[in-house]
Short mmCIF file of C-alpha atoms in Angstrom, two decimals:
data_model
loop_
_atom_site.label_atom_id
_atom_site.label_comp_id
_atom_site.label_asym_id
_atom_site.label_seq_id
_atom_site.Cartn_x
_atom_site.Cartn_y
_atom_site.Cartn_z
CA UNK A 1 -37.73 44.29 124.71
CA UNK A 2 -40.87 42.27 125.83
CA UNK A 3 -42.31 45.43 126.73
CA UNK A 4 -41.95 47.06 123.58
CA UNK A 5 -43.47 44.01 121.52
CA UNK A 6 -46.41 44.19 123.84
CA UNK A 7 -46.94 48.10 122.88
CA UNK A 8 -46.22 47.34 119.11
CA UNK A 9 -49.02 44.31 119.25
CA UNK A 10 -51.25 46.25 121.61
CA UNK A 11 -50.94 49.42 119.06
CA UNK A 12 -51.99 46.93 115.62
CA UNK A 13 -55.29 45.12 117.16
CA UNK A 14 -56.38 49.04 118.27
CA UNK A 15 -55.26 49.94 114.19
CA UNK A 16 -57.21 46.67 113.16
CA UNK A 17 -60.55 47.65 115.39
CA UNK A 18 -60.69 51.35 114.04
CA UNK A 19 -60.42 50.39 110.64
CA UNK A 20 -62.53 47.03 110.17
CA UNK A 21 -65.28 47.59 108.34
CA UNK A 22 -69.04 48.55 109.58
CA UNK A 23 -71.32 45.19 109.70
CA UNK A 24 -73.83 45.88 106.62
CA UNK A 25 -77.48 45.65 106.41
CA UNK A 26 -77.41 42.09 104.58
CA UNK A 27 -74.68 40.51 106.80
CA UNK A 28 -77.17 41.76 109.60
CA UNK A 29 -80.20 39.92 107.86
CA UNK A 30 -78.35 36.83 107.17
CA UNK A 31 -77.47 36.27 110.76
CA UNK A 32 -81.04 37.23 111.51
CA UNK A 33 -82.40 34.56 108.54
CA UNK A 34 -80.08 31.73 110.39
CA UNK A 35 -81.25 32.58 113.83
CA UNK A 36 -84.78 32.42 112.42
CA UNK A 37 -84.23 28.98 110.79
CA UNK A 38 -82.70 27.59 114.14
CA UNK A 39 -86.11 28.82 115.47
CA UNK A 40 -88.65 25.41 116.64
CA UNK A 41 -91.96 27.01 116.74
CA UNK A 42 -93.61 30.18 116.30
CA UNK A 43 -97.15 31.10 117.18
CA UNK A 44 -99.73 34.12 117.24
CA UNK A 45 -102.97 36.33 116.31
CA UNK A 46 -104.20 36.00 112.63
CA UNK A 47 -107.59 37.00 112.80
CA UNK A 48 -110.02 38.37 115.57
CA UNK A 49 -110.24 34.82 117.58
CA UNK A 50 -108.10 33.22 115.20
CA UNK A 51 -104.55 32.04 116.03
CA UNK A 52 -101.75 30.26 114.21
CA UNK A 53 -98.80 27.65 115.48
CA UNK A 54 -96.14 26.87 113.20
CA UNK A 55 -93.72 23.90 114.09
CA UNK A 56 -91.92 21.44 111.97
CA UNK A 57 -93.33 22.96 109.14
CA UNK A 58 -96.73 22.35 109.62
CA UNK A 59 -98.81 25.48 109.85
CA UNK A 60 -101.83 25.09 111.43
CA UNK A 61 -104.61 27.87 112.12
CA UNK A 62 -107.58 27.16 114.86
CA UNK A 63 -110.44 29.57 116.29
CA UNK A 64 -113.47 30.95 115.07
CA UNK A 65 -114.12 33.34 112.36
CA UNK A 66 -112.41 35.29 109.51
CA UNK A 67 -108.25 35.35 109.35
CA UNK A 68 -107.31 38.97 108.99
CA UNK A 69 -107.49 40.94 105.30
CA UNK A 70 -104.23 41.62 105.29
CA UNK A 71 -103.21 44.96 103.19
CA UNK A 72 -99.83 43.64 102.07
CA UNK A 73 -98.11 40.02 102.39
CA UNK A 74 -95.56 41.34 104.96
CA UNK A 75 -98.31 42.03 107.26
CA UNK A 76 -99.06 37.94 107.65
CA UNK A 77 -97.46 37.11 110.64
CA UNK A 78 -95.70 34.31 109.47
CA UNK A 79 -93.93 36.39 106.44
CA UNK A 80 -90.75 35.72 107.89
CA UNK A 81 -91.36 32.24 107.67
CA UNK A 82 -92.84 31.13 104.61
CA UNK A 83 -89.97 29.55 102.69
CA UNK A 84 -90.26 26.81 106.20
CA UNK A 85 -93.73 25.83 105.84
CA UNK A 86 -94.70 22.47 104.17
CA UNK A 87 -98.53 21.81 104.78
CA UNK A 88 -101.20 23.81 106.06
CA UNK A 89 -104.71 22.78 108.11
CA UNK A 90 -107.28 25.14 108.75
CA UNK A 91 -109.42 24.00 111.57
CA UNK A 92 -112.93 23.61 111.75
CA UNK A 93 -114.46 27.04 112.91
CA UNK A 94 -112.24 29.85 110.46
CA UNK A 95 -114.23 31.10 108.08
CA UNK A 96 -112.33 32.67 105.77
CA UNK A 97 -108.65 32.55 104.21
CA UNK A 98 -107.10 35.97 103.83
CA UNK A 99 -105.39 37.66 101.18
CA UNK A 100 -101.79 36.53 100.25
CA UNK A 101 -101.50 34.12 103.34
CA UNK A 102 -99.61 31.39 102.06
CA UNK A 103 -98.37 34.00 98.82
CA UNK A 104 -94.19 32.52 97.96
CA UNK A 105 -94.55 29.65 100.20
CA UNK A 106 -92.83 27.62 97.93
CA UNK A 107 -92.43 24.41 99.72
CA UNK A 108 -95.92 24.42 100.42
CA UNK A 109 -97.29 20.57 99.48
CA UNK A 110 -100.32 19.27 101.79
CA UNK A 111 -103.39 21.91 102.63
CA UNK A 112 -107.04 21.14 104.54
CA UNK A 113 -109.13 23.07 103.92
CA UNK A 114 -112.68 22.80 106.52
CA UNK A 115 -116.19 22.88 105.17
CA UNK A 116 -116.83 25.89 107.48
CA UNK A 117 -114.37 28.19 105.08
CA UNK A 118 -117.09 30.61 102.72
CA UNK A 119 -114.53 32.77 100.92
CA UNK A 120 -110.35 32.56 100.00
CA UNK A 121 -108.89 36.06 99.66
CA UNK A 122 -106.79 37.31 96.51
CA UNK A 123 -103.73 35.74 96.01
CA UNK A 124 -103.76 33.23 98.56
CA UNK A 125 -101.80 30.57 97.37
CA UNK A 126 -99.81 32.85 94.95
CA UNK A 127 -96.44 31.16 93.62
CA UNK A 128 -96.68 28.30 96.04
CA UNK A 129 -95.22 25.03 95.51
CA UNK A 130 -98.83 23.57 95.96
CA UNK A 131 -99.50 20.44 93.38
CA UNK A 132 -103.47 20.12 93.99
CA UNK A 133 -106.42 22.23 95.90
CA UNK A 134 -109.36 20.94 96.83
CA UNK A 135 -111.65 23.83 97.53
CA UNK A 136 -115.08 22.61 99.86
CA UNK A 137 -119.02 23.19 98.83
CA UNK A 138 -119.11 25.71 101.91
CA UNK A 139 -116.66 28.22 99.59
CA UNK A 140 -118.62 30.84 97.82
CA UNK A 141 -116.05 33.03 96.28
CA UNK A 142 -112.64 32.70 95.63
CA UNK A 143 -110.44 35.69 94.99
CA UNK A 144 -108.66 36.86 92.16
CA UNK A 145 -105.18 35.40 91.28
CA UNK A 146 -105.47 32.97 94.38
CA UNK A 147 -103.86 30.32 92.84
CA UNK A 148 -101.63 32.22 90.14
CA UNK A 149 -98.32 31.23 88.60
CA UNK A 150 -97.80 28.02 91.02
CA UNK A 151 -96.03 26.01 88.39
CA UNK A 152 -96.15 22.85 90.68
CA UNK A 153 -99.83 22.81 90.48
CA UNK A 154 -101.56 20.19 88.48
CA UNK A 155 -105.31 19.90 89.86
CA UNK A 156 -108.19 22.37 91.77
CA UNK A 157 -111.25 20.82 92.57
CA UNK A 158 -114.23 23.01 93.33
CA UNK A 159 -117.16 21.26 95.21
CA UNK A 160 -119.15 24.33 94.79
CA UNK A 161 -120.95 24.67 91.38
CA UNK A 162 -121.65 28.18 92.11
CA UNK A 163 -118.41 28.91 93.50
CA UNK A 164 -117.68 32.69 92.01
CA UNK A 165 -114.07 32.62 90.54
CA UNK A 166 -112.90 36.38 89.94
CA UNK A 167 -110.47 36.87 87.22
CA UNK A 168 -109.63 35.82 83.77
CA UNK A 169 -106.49 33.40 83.04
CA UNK A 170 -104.16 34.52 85.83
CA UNK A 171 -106.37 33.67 88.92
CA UNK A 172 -105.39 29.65 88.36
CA UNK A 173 -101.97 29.46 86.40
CA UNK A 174 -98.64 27.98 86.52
CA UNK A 175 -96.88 30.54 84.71
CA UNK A 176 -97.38 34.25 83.46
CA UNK A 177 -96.11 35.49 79.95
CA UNK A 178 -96.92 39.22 78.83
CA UNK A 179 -99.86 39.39 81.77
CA UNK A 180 -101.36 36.00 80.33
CA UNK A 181 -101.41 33.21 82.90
CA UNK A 182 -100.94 29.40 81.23
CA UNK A 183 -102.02 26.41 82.22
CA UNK A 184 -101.48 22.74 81.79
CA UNK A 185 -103.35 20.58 84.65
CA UNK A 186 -106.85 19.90 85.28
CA UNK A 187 -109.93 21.67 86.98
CA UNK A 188 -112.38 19.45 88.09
CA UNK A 189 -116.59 20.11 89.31
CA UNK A 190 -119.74 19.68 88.38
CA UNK A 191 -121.48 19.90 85.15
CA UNK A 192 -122.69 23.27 83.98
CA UNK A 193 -120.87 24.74 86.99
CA UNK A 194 -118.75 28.37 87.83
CA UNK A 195 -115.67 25.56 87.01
CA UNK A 196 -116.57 24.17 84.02
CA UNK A 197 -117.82 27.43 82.56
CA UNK A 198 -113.85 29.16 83.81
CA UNK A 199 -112.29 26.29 81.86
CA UNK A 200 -114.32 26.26 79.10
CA UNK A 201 -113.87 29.96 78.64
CA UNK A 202 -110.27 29.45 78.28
CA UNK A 203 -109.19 26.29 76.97
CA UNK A 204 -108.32 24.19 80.48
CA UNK A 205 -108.60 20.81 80.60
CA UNK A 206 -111.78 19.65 82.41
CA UNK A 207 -113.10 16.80 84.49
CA UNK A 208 -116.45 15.61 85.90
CA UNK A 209 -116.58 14.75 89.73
CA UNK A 210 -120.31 13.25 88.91
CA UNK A 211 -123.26 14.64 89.33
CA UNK A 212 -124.01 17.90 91.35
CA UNK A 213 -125.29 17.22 95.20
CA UNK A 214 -128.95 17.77 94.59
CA UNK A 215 -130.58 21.42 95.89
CA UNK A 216 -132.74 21.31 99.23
CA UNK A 217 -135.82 23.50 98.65
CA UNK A 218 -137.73 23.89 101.86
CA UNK A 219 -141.36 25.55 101.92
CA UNK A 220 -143.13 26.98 105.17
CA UNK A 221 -146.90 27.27 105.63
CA UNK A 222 -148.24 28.95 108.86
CA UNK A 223 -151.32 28.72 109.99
CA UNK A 224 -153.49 31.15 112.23
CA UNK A 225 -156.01 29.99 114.62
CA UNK A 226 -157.84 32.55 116.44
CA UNK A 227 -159.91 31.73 119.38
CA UNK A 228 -162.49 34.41 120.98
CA UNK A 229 -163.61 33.80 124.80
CA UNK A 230 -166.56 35.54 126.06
CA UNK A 231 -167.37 36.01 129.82
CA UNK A 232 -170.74 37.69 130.71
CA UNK A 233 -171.44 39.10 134.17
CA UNK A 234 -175.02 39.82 135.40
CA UNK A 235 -175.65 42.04 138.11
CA UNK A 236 -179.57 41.97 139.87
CA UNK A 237 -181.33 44.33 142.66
CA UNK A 238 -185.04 44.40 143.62
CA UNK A 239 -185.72 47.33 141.28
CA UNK A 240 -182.83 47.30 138.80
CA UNK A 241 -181.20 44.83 136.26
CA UNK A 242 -178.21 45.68 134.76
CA UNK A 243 -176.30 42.91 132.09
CA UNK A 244 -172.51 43.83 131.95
CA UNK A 245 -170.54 42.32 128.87
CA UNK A 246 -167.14 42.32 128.36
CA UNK A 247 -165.58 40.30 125.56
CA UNK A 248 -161.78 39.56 125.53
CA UNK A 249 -159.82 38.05 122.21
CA UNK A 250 -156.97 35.57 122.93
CA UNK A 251 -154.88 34.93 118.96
CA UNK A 252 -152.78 31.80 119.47
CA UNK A 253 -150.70 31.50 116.39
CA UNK A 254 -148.86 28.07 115.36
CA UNK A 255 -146.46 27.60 112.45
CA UNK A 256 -146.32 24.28 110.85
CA UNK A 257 -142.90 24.16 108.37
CA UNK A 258 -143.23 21.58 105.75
CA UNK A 259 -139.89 20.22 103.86
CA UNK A 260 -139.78 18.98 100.77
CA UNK A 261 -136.07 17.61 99.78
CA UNK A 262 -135.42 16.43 95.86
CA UNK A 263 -133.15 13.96 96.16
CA UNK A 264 -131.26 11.62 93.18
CA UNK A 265 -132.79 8.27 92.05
CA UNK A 266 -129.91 6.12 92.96
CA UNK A 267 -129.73 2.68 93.15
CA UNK A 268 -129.41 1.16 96.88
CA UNK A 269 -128.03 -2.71 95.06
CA UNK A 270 -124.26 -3.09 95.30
CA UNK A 271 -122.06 -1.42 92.87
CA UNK A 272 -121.34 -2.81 89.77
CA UNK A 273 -118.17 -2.82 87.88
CA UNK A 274 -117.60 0.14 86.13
CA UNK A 275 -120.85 1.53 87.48
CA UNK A 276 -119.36 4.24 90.45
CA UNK A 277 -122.30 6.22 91.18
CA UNK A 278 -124.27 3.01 90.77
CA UNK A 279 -126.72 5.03 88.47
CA UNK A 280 -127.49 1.60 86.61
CA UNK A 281 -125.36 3.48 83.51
CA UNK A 282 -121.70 2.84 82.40
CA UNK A 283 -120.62 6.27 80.92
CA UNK A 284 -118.36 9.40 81.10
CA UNK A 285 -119.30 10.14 84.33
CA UNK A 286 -117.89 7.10 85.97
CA UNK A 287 -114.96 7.69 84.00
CA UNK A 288 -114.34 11.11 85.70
CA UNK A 289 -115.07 10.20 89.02
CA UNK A 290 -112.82 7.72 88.88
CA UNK A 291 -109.88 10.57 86.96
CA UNK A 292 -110.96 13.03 89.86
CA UNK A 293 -109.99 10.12 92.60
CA UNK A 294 -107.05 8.84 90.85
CA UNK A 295 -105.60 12.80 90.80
CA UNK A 296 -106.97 12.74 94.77
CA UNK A 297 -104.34 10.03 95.14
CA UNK A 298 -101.80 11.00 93.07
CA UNK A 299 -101.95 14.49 95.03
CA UNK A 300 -101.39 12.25 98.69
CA UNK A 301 -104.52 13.27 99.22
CA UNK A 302 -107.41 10.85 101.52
CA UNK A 303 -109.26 8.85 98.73
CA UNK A 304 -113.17 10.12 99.12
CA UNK A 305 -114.09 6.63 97.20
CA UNK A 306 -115.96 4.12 99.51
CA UNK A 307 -115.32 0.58 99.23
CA UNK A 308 -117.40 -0.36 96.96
CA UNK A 309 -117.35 3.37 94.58
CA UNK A 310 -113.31 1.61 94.70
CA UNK A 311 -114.75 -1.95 93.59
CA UNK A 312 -116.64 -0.76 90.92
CA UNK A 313 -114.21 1.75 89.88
CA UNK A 314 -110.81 -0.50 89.59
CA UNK A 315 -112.11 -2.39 86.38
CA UNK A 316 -109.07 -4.18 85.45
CA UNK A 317 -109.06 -5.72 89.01
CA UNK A 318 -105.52 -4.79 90.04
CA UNK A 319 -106.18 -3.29 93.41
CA UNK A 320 -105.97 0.51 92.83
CA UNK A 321 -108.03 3.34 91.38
CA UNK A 322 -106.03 4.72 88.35
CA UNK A 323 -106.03 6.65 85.17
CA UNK A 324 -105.95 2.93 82.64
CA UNK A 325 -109.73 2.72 84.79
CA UNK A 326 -110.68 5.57 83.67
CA UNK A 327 -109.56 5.10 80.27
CA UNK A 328 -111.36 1.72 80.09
CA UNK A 329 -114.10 2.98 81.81
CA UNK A 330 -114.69 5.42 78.54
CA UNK A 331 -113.77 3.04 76.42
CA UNK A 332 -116.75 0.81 77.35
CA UNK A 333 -118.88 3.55 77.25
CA UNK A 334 -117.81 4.34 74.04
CA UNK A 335 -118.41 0.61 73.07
CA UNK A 336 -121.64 0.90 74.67
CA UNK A 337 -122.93 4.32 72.49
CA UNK A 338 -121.74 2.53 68.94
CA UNK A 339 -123.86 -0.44 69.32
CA UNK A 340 -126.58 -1.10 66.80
CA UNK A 341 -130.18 -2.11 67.72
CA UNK A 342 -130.09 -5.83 68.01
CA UNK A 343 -126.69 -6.06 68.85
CA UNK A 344 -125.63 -8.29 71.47
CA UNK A 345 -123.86 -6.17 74.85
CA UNK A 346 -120.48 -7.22 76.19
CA UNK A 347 -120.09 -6.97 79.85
CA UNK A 348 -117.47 -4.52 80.98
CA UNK A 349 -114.62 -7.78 82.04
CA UNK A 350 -115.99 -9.51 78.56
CA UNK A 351 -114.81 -5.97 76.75
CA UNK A 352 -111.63 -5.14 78.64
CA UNK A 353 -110.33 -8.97 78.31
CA UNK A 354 -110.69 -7.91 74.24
CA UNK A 355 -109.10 -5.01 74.11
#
């Protein structure tokens, strides 16, 4: 009897093992996804003598040179990956950021960017879950859509008034509707810059950083000197005199460079309350400087403000930088462009006590 129930048991697992079903496709990816969550770090090639290291969520790229142009996003390396990363820093040295690299990184938050970066491919930062972008002076061009439809985002700052922005209302957007991108935060540069001119063109909110870092125009004069040496040699016999000549040219050539920098007319006193760029003026450029580092802040990103650009920016005294500053800040200025000839001036504190 015991041998029979061990035939009849035996018989139903080899039934149960030729029927089971075949594993699928997805049930192989999702034990492939978990394996690749359980994974602690990841690293490789990105670029010619670029190379990227991923651990804790922290993507960080290092080397010299241009990342790769991807053709595709599932070329980036880290494709896999992208739903794990959290911040990104570019190290000084890359010189470019290629297309779709950190495209559907959605819990993307925190990314340095180094002043040695001259270009940012296409797409980027496509539907990441980045809030702000500060983009350096060094960056030249920035591809089209490279910020599009990243609904988390709220401020770009270019530091580049010529920085070329390819694209019309998609390239910085938090949403897409019938191929028109929308949207609702801030862009921030320079006056008369490639930013102001992209908001301006279609309705985005804009905000002064102050005024443009002034243009270094350098002229070169050179100067040739040219210095002839003559050597004579005379030859005499009892009968015959013969006078050789022979004349040889030496051109020494120096270059002298002369530089001449413009720089702003800036006052070196202390700041003065309200006064940020300690122009001697109260007006809406203080106010935006101190929007731009109140967004900074906001974003968790390092304040740029010195201590005393912070002094003179916190107007109502309470120890931070903040947007009621910069509403005061405009306010006075306001105050200050109303006044009638004659009419006595309130300090800044005297004004923002009355209000």
């Amino acid at each position: 009897m015991k041998k029979l129930f061990a035939a009849l048991v035996s018989a139903a697992m080899c039934a149960a093992v030729m029927t089971a079903a075949p594993v699928t496709a997805s049930e192989t990816a999702l034990v492939s996804g978990i394996l690749s969550e359980n994974r602690v770090g990841e690293s490789g090639s990105c670029g010619d003598n670029a190379q990227w290291n991923l651990s804790g969520g922290k993507l960080t790229i290092t080397g010299t040179g241009k990342m790769t142009a991807w053709k595709t996003s599932s070329y980036v390396p880290w494709d896999e990956f992208r739903e794990q990363i959290t911040s990104v820093e570019i190290a000084s040295g890359i010189t470019s950021i290629g297309p779709s690299a950190f495209l559907r990184c959605s819990n993307l938050h925190s990314v340095k960017i180094p002043d040695t970066v001259t270009s940012v491919g296409s797409s980027a930062f496509m539907r990441s879950g980045i809030t702000s972008l500060e983009i350096p002076a060094s960056v030249t061009i920035v591809g089209r859509d490279f910020l599009r439809e990243c609904s988390s985002l709220s401020s770009v700052t270019f530091y580049n008034a010529k920085c070329e922005i390819v694209g019309g209302n998609l390239t910085i957007s938090n949403s897409e509707s019938n191929g028109q991108g929308s949207y609702g935060g801030t862009i921030l540069g320079y006056d008369n810059s490639t930013a102001k001119k992209y908001a301006s063109d279609r309705g985005i909110n804009f905000c002064l950083i102050g005024q443009a870092p002034p243009e270094t125009t350098t002229s070169t004069t050179t100067t040739t000197t040219t210095t002839t040496t003559t050597t004579t040699t005379t030859t005499t016999t009892t009968t015959t005199t013969t006078t050789t000549t022979t004349t040889t040219s030496t051109t020494t050539t120096s270059t002298t460079s002369t530089a001449t920098t413009s720089t702003s007319n800036v006052n070196t006193e202390d700041y003065k309350l309200g006064d940020i760029n300690n122009d001697g003026r109260v007006d809406s450029v203080d106010a935006s400087m101190a929007l731009a580092e109140y967004a900074r802040l906001s974003s968790r990103q390092p304040a740029a403000f010195s201590e005393k650009e912070k002094k003179a920016a916190d107007v109502d005294k309470n120890g931070m930088v903040d947007s009621v500053d910069a509403s005061k800040i405009l306010a006075y200025y306001a105050y200050l462009s109303s006044l009638k000839d004659g009419e006595q001036v309130k300090t800044i504190s005297d004004f923002i006590s009355g209000i």
